[in-house]
Amino acid sequence: MTHDIWIWAGVVLTLFIFSSLYKDNPFYRFAERLFIGATLGYAIALTWHNVIIPKIVLPLQHHEYILIIPLCFGLLYFSRFFPKQAWLSRWPMAFAIGTGTGISLPLVIQASLFKQLQGTMITSFTFSNIVLLVGVITTLTYFFFSTEHKGAVGKIARIGIWFIMVSFGAAFGYTVMARVSLLIGRFQFLLHDWLGLIK
Amino acid sequence: MRRAVPLRICLIMGIVMIIQFFIPHRYSQDFYTKVLDWNIIIGIFALVLGIQSLFHSEWTKVRRRRSGWGFSVVTIVAVIVVAAIGIWGGIGEGSVFIKIYRNLTMSMQATMFALLGFYMASAAFRAFRARTKEATVLLIAAIIVMFGRVPVGDLVWHKLPDFVEWILMYPSMAVQRGILLGVALGSAATSLKILLGIERGWLGGSK
């Protein structure tokens, strides 16, 4: 058995969380709240070292006073604390939403639309490529609600449902196996790192 | 003024960033980097608002001694301690901050996600009864993928792992691609609605 205090702390918290399998209890809730707090604390410290110091403090020390503009914009968020001036908080939001939308719009069209369409086109007539093309067309037809799903459209949409069911089943199976892999990892931690029962 | 100015800021910044995308010049790239940095700086203030909101709700529970207020103390203390250790002790390799992250945060995170395996199994037991043909297909696909990704699947049929790869690469990918195309079209349409001021939900309800 290990004498490393960090591993002991990890073991205690792991067991606290596993205890919820029996029923909701104070040990689980303690670990849950500790997790929330530690994660937020982690984010704050990372923001401090990776954003506030290199992107604000150091440039200001080097007289890059143009940064005062985004700082003033950001400060407007705090107008929410004063109900009469709360509308000013829309300005930084507008900047973030405007730039975010402007950046993402061409990227989405390029990466998620054109590239995906290009990838779907058949370049060689193999069974797999035909399955891919038929799957995309039938799935899109299933999600196309501007036309009633009757006749030919209904039949194509019906094939789409089968494809969707296969995909959802595969996604479910894949996710379950990922979770099981994590579970094995936790048991390895308990039996190897902590108890030293397995090599 | 209260609605028109933010709508114009949004429209102008959106159009400027779209134009920037089509200009492969160094100045354009520098501008893009600068705007991203500004966005991050502005985002920090939103993070502060979020932290304030969490502290406010947790501290209210403590002050009013609501049931489970002790757990609110745990959250507040954890935020302050971990943030303080990270800020003053550093975040480099071997620091206490990294030890906390690797041994406590990651342990808890992995265990939480591992727990979901149990809940998914129990939910699947209730939801995946093969009542219809479609549900049966879903069930069979899930079982094949689960078996195909463990060594026992290879023992049952040596081509099962390859078959699972094929399912993931072709029929499953086809559906994901179909959904992604729909999401891309929806996302582009929503982006245009936001830029043109047709979609104004982000402004909030007040004047």
Coordinates of C-alpha atoms in Angstrom, one line a residue:
Chain A
M1 CA 0.0 0.0 0.0
T2 CA 1.3 3.5 -0.9
H3 CA 2.3 6.1 1.6
D4 CA 1.9 9.0 -1.0
I5 CA -0.6 11.4 0.6
W6 CA -1.7 12.7 -2.8
I7 CA -2.8 9.2 -3.9
W8 CA -4.6 8.7 -0.6
A9 CA -6.5 12.0 -1.1
G10 CA -7.4 10.8 -4.7
V11 CA -8.5 7.4 -3.3
V12 CA -10.7 9.0 -0.6
L13 CA -12.4 11.3 -3.2
T14 CA -12.8 8.4 -5.7
L15 CA -14.5 6.3 -3.0
F16 CA -16.7 9.2 -1.9
I17 CA -18.0 9.6 -5.5
F18 CA -18.5 5.8 -5.9
S19 CA -20.5 5.8 -2.7
S20 CA -23.4 7.5 -4.7
L21 CA -24.0 4.2 -6.4
Y22 CA -25.5 3.1 -3.1
K23 CA -27.6 6.2 -2.6
D24 CA -27.2 10.0 -2.4
N25 CA -25.1 10.7 0.7
P26 CA -23.1 13.6 2.3
F27 CA -19.7 12.1 1.2
Y28 CA -20.7 12.2 -2.4
R29 CA -22.1 15.7 -2.1
F30 CA -18.9 16.8 -0.4
A31 CA -16.8 15.4 -3.3
E32 CA -19.2 16.9 -5.9
R33 CA -19.0 20.4 -4.4
L34 CA -15.2 20.1 -4.0
F35 CA -15.0 19.2 -7.6
I36 CA -17.0 22.2 -8.7
G37 CA -14.9 24.5 -6.5
A38 CA -11.5 23.0 -7.5
T39 CA -12.4 23.2 -11.2
L40 CA -13.4 26.9 -11.0
G41 CA -10.3 27.6 -8.9
Y42 CA -8.2 25.9 -11.6
A43 CA -9.8 28.0 -14.3
I44 CA -9.2 31.2 -12.4
A45 CA -5.5 30.4 -11.8
L46 CA -5.0 29.4 -15.5
T47 CA -6.7 32.6 -16.6
W48 CA -4.4 34.6 -14.3
H49 CA -1.2 33.1 -15.7
N50 CA -2.2 32.5 -19.3
V51 CA -4.4 35.6 -20.0
I52 CA -4.2 38.4 -17.4
I53 CA -0.4 38.5 -17.1
P54 CA 0.7 38.0 -20.7
K55 CA -2.2 39.7 -22.5
I56 CA -2.9 42.6 -20.1
V57 CA -0.3 43.3 -17.4
L58 CA 2.9 42.8 -19.5
P59 CA 1.6 44.7 -22.6
L60 CA 0.5 47.6 -20.3
Q61 CA 3.9 47.6 -18.7
H62 CA 5.3 48.0 -22.2
H63 CA 3.1 51.0 -22.8
E64 CA 0.6 49.3 -25.1
Y65 CA -2.2 51.6 -24.0
I66 CA -4.6 50.6 -26.8
L67 CA -5.5 47.7 -24.5
I68 CA -7.5 50.2 -22.4
I69 CA -10.2 50.0 -25.1
P70 CA -11.1 46.3 -24.5
L71 CA -10.6 46.8 -20.8
C72 CA -13.1 49.6 -20.7
F73 CA -15.4 47.5 -22.9
G74 CA -15.1 44.6 -20.5
L75 CA -15.7 46.9 -17.4
L76 CA -19.1 47.7 -19.0
Y77 CA -20.1 44.2 -18.0
F78 CA -20.2 45.4 -14.4
S79 CA -22.9 47.9 -15.2
R80 CA -25.2 44.9 -14.5
F81 CA -24.8 45.7 -10.8
F82 CA -26.5 49.1 -11.4
P83 CA -30.0 48.5 -12.7
K84 CA -30.4 51.9 -14.4
Q85 CA -27.1 51.5 -16.3
A86 CA -27.5 47.7 -16.9
W87 CA -28.1 48.3 -20.7
L88 CA -24.4 49.2 -21.1
S89 CA -23.5 45.6 -20.5
R90 CA -24.9 44.9 -24.0
W91 CA -21.9 46.7 -25.6
P92 CA -19.2 44.2 -24.7
M93 CA -21.7 41.4 -25.4
A94 CA -22.3 42.9 -28.9
F95 CA -18.5 43.0 -29.5
A96 CA -18.1 39.4 -28.5
I97 CA -21.1 38.1 -30.4
G98 CA -20.4 40.2 -33.5
T99 CA -16.7 39.1 -33.8
G100 CA -17.6 35.5 -32.8
T101 CA -20.3 35.3 -35.5
G102 CA -18.2 37.1 -38.1
I103 CA -15.3 34.7 -37.5
S104 CA -17.4 31.5 -37.3
L105 CA -19.7 32.2 -40.3
P106 CA -17.2 31.7 -43.2
L107 CA -15.4 28.9 -41.2
V108 CA -18.6 27.0 -40.6
I109 CA -19.6 27.3 -44.3
Q110 CA -16.1 26.2 -45.4
A111 CA -15.4 23.4 -42.9
S112 CA -18.9 22.0 -42.0
L113 CA -20.6 22.5 -45.3
F114 CA -18.3 22.5 -48.3
K115 CA -15.6 20.1 -46.9
Q116 CA -18.3 17.7 -45.7
L117 CA -20.1 17.8 -49.1
Q118 CA -16.8 17.2 -50.9
G119 CA -16.0 14.3 -48.6
T120 CA -19.4 12.7 -49.4
M121 CA -19.0 12.8 -53.2
I122 CA -18.2 9.4 -54.7
T123 CA -14.7 9.4 -56.1
S124 CA -14.6 5.6 -56.6
F125 CA -17.5 3.3 -56.9
T126 CA -17.1 1.0 -53.8
F127 CA -19.9 -0.4 -51.7
S128 CA -18.7 1.7 -48.7
N129 CA -18.8 4.9 -50.6
I130 CA -22.3 4.3 -51.9
V131 CA -23.4 3.5 -48.3
L132 CA -21.9 6.8 -47.2
L133 CA -23.7 8.8 -50.0
V134 CA -27.0 7.0 -49.5
G135 CA -26.7 7.5 -45.7
V136 CA -26.1 11.3 -46.0
I137 CA -28.9 11.8 -48.5
T138 CA -31.5 9.7 -46.6
T139 CA -30.6 11.3 -43.3
L140 CA -31.0 14.8 -44.8
T141 CA -34.3 13.8 -46.2
Y142 CA -35.5 12.5 -42.8
F143 CA -34.7 15.9 -41.3
F144 CA -36.3 17.8 -44.1
F145 CA -39.7 18.8 -42.8
S146 CA -40.7 21.3 -45.5
T147 CA -42.3 18.4 -47.5
E148 CA -44.6 15.8 -46.0
H149 CA -43.0 12.4 -45.6
K150 CA -45.2 10.6 -48.0
G151 CA -44.6 8.6 -51.2
A152 CA -41.0 8.6 -52.5
V153 CA -39.9 11.1 -49.9
G154 CA -41.5 9.0 -47.1
K155 CA -39.6 5.9 -48.4
I156 CA -36.3 7.7 -48.5
A157 CA -36.9 9.2 -45.0
R158 CA -37.7 5.7 -43.8
I159 CA -34.3 4.4 -45.0
G160 CA -32.8 7.5 -43.2
I161 CA -34.4 6.3 -39.9
W162 CA -32.6 2.9 -40.3
F163 CA -29.3 4.7 -40.8
I164 CA -29.9 7.0 -37.9
M165 CA -30.7 4.0 -35.6
V166 CA -27.5 2.3 -36.6
S167 CA -25.6 5.5 -36.0
F168 CA -27.2 6.2 -32.6
G169 CA -26.6 2.6 -31.5
A170 CA -23.0 2.8 -32.6
A171 CA -22.6 6.1 -30.7
F172 CA -24.2 4.6 -27.6
G173 CA -22.0 1.5 -27.7
Y174 CA -18.9 3.7 -28.3
T175 CA -19.8 6.0 -25.4
V176 CA -20.5 3.1 -23.0
M177 CA -17.1 1.5 -23.9
A178 CA -15.4 4.9 -23.2
R179 CA -17.0 5.1 -19.8
V180 CA -16.1 1.4 -19.0
S181 CA -12.6 2.2 -20.0
L182 CA -12.6 5.1 -17.5
L183 CA -14.1 2.7 -14.9
I184 CA -11.2 0.3 -15.5
G185 CA -8.8 3.2 -15.1
R186 CA -10.3 4.0 -11.7
F187 CA -10.1 0.4 -10.5
Q188 CA -6.5 0.3 -11.8
F189 CA -5.8 3.4 -9.7
L190 CA -7.3 1.7 -6.6
L191 CA -5.8 -1.7 -7.0
H192 CA -2.4 -0.7 -8.5
D193 CA -1.5 2.8 -7.4
W194 CA -3.1 2.6 -4.0
L195 CA -3.2 -1.0 -2.8
G196 CA -0.5 -2.4 -5.1
L197 CA -2.4 -5.6 -5.6
I198 CA -1.9 -5.7 -9.4
K199 CA 1.3 -5.1 -11.2
Chain B
M1 CA -29.4 54.2 -28.2
R2 CA -29.9 51.3 -25.7
R3 CA -30.6 48.8 -28.5
A4 CA -29.4 50.5 -31.6
V5 CA -25.7 50.9 -30.5
P6 CA -25.1 47.3 -29.6
L7 CA -26.9 46.1 -32.7
R8 CA -24.6 48.3 -34.8
I9 CA -21.4 47.2 -32.9
C10 CA -22.5 43.6 -33.6
L11 CA -23.2 44.2 -37.3
I12 CA -20.0 46.2 -37.9
M13 CA -17.7 43.7 -36.1
G14 CA -19.4 40.8 -37.8
I15 CA -18.9 42.3 -41.3
V16 CA -15.4 43.4 -40.6
M17 CA -14.4 39.8 -39.5
I18 CA -16.1 38.2 -42.5
I19 CA -14.2 40.6 -44.8
Q20 CA -11.0 39.9 -42.9
F21 CA -11.4 36.1 -43.6
F22 CA -11.1 36.8 -47.4
I23 CA -7.9 38.9 -47.1
P24 CA -4.8 36.7 -46.9
H25 CA -2.5 39.6 -45.9
R26 CA -0.2 39.9 -42.9
Y27 CA -2.1 43.0 -41.7
S28 CA -5.3 41.2 -41.9
Q29 CA -3.9 38.3 -39.9
D30 CA -2.5 40.7 -37.3
F31 CA -5.9 42.3 -37.0
Y32 CA -7.5 38.9 -36.6
T33 CA -5.1 38.0 -33.7
K34 CA -5.6 41.4 -32.1
V35 CA -9.4 41.1 -32.2
L36 CA -9.2 37.6 -30.7
D37 CA -7.0 38.9 -27.9
W38 CA -9.5 41.8 -27.3
N39 CA -12.3 39.2 -27.2
I40 CA -10.4 37.2 -24.6
I41 CA -9.7 40.3 -22.5
I42 CA -13.4 41.2 -22.6
G43 CA -14.3 37.6 -21.8
I44 CA -12.4 37.8 -18.5
F45 CA -14.9 40.3 -17.2
A46 CA -17.7 37.9 -18.1
L47 CA -15.8 35.2 -16.1
V48 CA -15.6 37.6 -13.1
L49 CA -19.4 38.1 -13.4
G50 CA -19.9 34.3 -13.4
I51 CA -17.6 33.9 -10.3
Q52 CA -19.5 36.7 -8.6
S53 CA -22.8 35.0 -9.4
L54 CA -21.6 31.6 -8.0
F55 CA -20.3 33.2 -4.8
H56 CA -23.5 35.3 -4.4
S57 CA -25.7 32.2 -4.6
E58 CA -23.5 30.0 -2.4
W59 CA -23.0 32.7 0.2
T60 CA -26.7 33.4 0.3
K61 CA -27.2 29.7 1.2
V62 CA -24.6 29.9 4.0
R63 CA -26.0 33.2 5.4
R64 CA -29.5 31.9 5.5
R65 CA -28.4 28.5 6.8
R66 CA -30.4 26.7 4.1
S67 CA -30.2 22.9 4.1
G68 CA -26.8 21.7 2.8
W69 CA -25.2 25.1 3.5
G70 CA -22.0 23.3 4.6
F71 CA -21.5 22.1 1.1
S72 CA -21.6 25.7 -0.1
V73 CA -18.8 26.4 2.3
V74 CA -16.8 23.6 0.7
T75 CA -17.3 25.1 -2.8
I76 CA -16.3 28.6 -1.8
V77 CA -13.2 27.4 0.2
A78 CA -12.2 25.1 -2.7
V79 CA -12.4 28.0 -5.3
I80 CA -10.4 30.3 -3.1
V81 CA -7.7 27.8 -2.0
V82 CA -7.1 26.3 -5.5
A83 CA -7.1 29.7 -7.2
A84 CA -4.8 31.2 -4.5
I85 CA -2.4 28.2 -4.7
G86 CA -2.3 28.6 -8.5
I87 CA -1.9 32.3 -8.5
W88 CA 0.8 32.6 -5.8
G89 CA 2.4 29.2 -6.0
G90 CA 2.6 29.0 -9.8
I91 CA 1.2 26.5 -12.3
G92 CA 4.5 24.9 -13.4
E93 CA 5.4 21.2 -13.5
G94 CA 5.8 19.9 -9.9
S95 CA 3.9 22.7 -8.3
V96 CA 1.2 22.0 -5.7
F97 CA -1.4 23.4 -8.1
I98 CA -0.5 20.7 -10.7
K99 CA -0.5 18.0 -8.0
I100 CA -4.0 19.1 -6.9
Y101 CA -5.1 18.9 -10.5
R102 CA -3.6 15.5 -11.3
N103 CA -4.5 13.8 -8.1
L104 CA -7.7 15.4 -7.0
T105 CA -9.5 17.1 -9.8
M106 CA -8.6 14.5 -12.5
S107 CA -9.5 11.6 -10.1
M108 CA -12.9 13.1 -9.3
Q109 CA -13.5 13.9 -13.0
A110 CA -12.6 10.4 -14.2
T111 CA -14.8 8.8 -11.4
M112 CA -17.7 11.1 -12.2
F113 CA -17.6 10.0 -15.9
A114 CA -17.0 6.4 -15.0
L115 CA -20.2 6.6 -12.8
L116 CA -22.1 7.5 -16.0
G117 CA -21.3 4.0 -17.3
F118 CA -23.5 2.6 -14.6
Y119 CA -26.3 5.1 -15.1
M120 CA -26.2 4.5 -18.9
A121 CA -26.4 0.8 -18.5
S122 CA -29.4 1.1 -16.2
A123 CA -31.1 3.6 -18.5
A124 CA -30.3 1.4 -21.5
F125 CA -31.9 -1.6 -19.8
R126 CA -35.2 0.4 -19.5
A127 CA -35.1 2.2 -22.8
F128 CA -33.6 -0.4 -25.2
R129 CA -36.3 -3.0 -25.0
A130 CA -36.6 -4.2 -28.6
R131 CA -40.2 -3.2 -28.9
T132 CA -39.9 -1.9 -32.5
K133 CA -37.8 -2.9 -35.5
E134 CA -35.9 0.5 -35.2
A135 CA -35.2 -0.1 -31.5
T136 CA -33.9 -3.6 -32.4
V137 CA -31.5 -2.1 -35.0
L138 CA -30.2 0.4 -32.5
L139 CA -29.8 -2.3 -29.9
I140 CA -27.9 -4.6 -32.3
A141 CA -25.6 -1.8 -33.5
A142 CA -24.8 -0.9 -29.9
I143 CA -24.0 -4.5 -28.9
I144 CA -21.9 -5.1 -32.0
V145 CA -19.9 -1.9 -31.3
M146 CA -19.4 -2.8 -27.7
F147 CA -18.2 -6.3 -28.4
G148 CA -16.1 -5.2 -31.3
R149 CA -14.0 -2.9 -29.1
V150 CA -13.0 -5.5 -26.5
P151 CA -10.7 -8.5 -27.0
V152 CA -13.6 -11.0 -26.5
G153 CA -15.2 -9.6 -29.7
D154 CA -12.1 -10.6 -31.7
L155 CA -12.4 -14.1 -30.2
V156 CA -16.0 -14.4 -31.2
W157 CA -15.3 -13.5 -34.8
H158 CA -11.9 -12.3 -35.9
K159 CA -13.3 -9.8 -38.4
L160 CA -15.6 -8.1 -35.8
P161 CA -13.3 -5.2 -34.9
D162 CA -12.9 -4.4 -38.6
F163 CA -16.7 -4.6 -39.1
V164 CA -17.1 -2.2 -36.1
E165 CA -14.6 0.2 -37.7
W166 CA -16.6 0.0 -41.0
I167 CA -19.9 0.8 -39.1
L168 CA -18.2 3.8 -37.5
M169 CA -16.6 5.0 -40.7
Y170 CA -19.5 4.6 -43.2
P171 CA -23.1 4.3 -42.0
S172 CA -22.5 6.1 -38.7
M173 CA -20.3 8.7 -40.4
A174 CA -23.0 9.3 -43.0
V175 CA -25.6 10.1 -40.4
Q176 CA -23.2 12.4 -38.5
R177 CA -22.4 14.1 -41.7
G178 CA -26.1 14.6 -42.5
I179 CA -26.7 16.1 -39.1
L180 CA -23.5 18.2 -39.4
L181 CA -24.7 19.6 -42.7
G182 CA -28.0 20.5 -41.1
V183 CA -26.3 22.1 -38.1
A184 CA -24.0 24.1 -40.5
L185 CA -26.9 25.5 -42.5
G186 CA -28.8 26.3 -39.3
S187 CA -25.7 27.9 -37.7
A188 CA -25.1 30.0 -40.9
A189 CA -28.7 31.1 -41.0
T190 CA -28.7 32.0 -37.3
S191 CA -25.4 33.9 -37.6
L192 CA -26.8 36.0 -40.4
K193 CA -30.0 36.7 -38.4
I194 CA -27.9 37.9 -35.5
L195 CA -25.7 40.1 -37.6
L196 CA -28.7 41.7 -39.4
G197 CA -30.5 42.3 -36.1
I198 CA -33.4 39.9 -36.9
E199 CA -32.5 37.7 -34.0
R200 CA -32.2 40.0 -30.9
G201 CA -32.7 37.5 -28.0
W202 CA -29.2 38.2 -26.8
L203 CA -30.1 41.8 -26.0
G204 CA -32.4 40.6 -23.2
G205 CA -36.0 41.6 -22.5
S206 CA -35.6 45.0 -21.0
K207 CA -35.5 48.3 -23.0

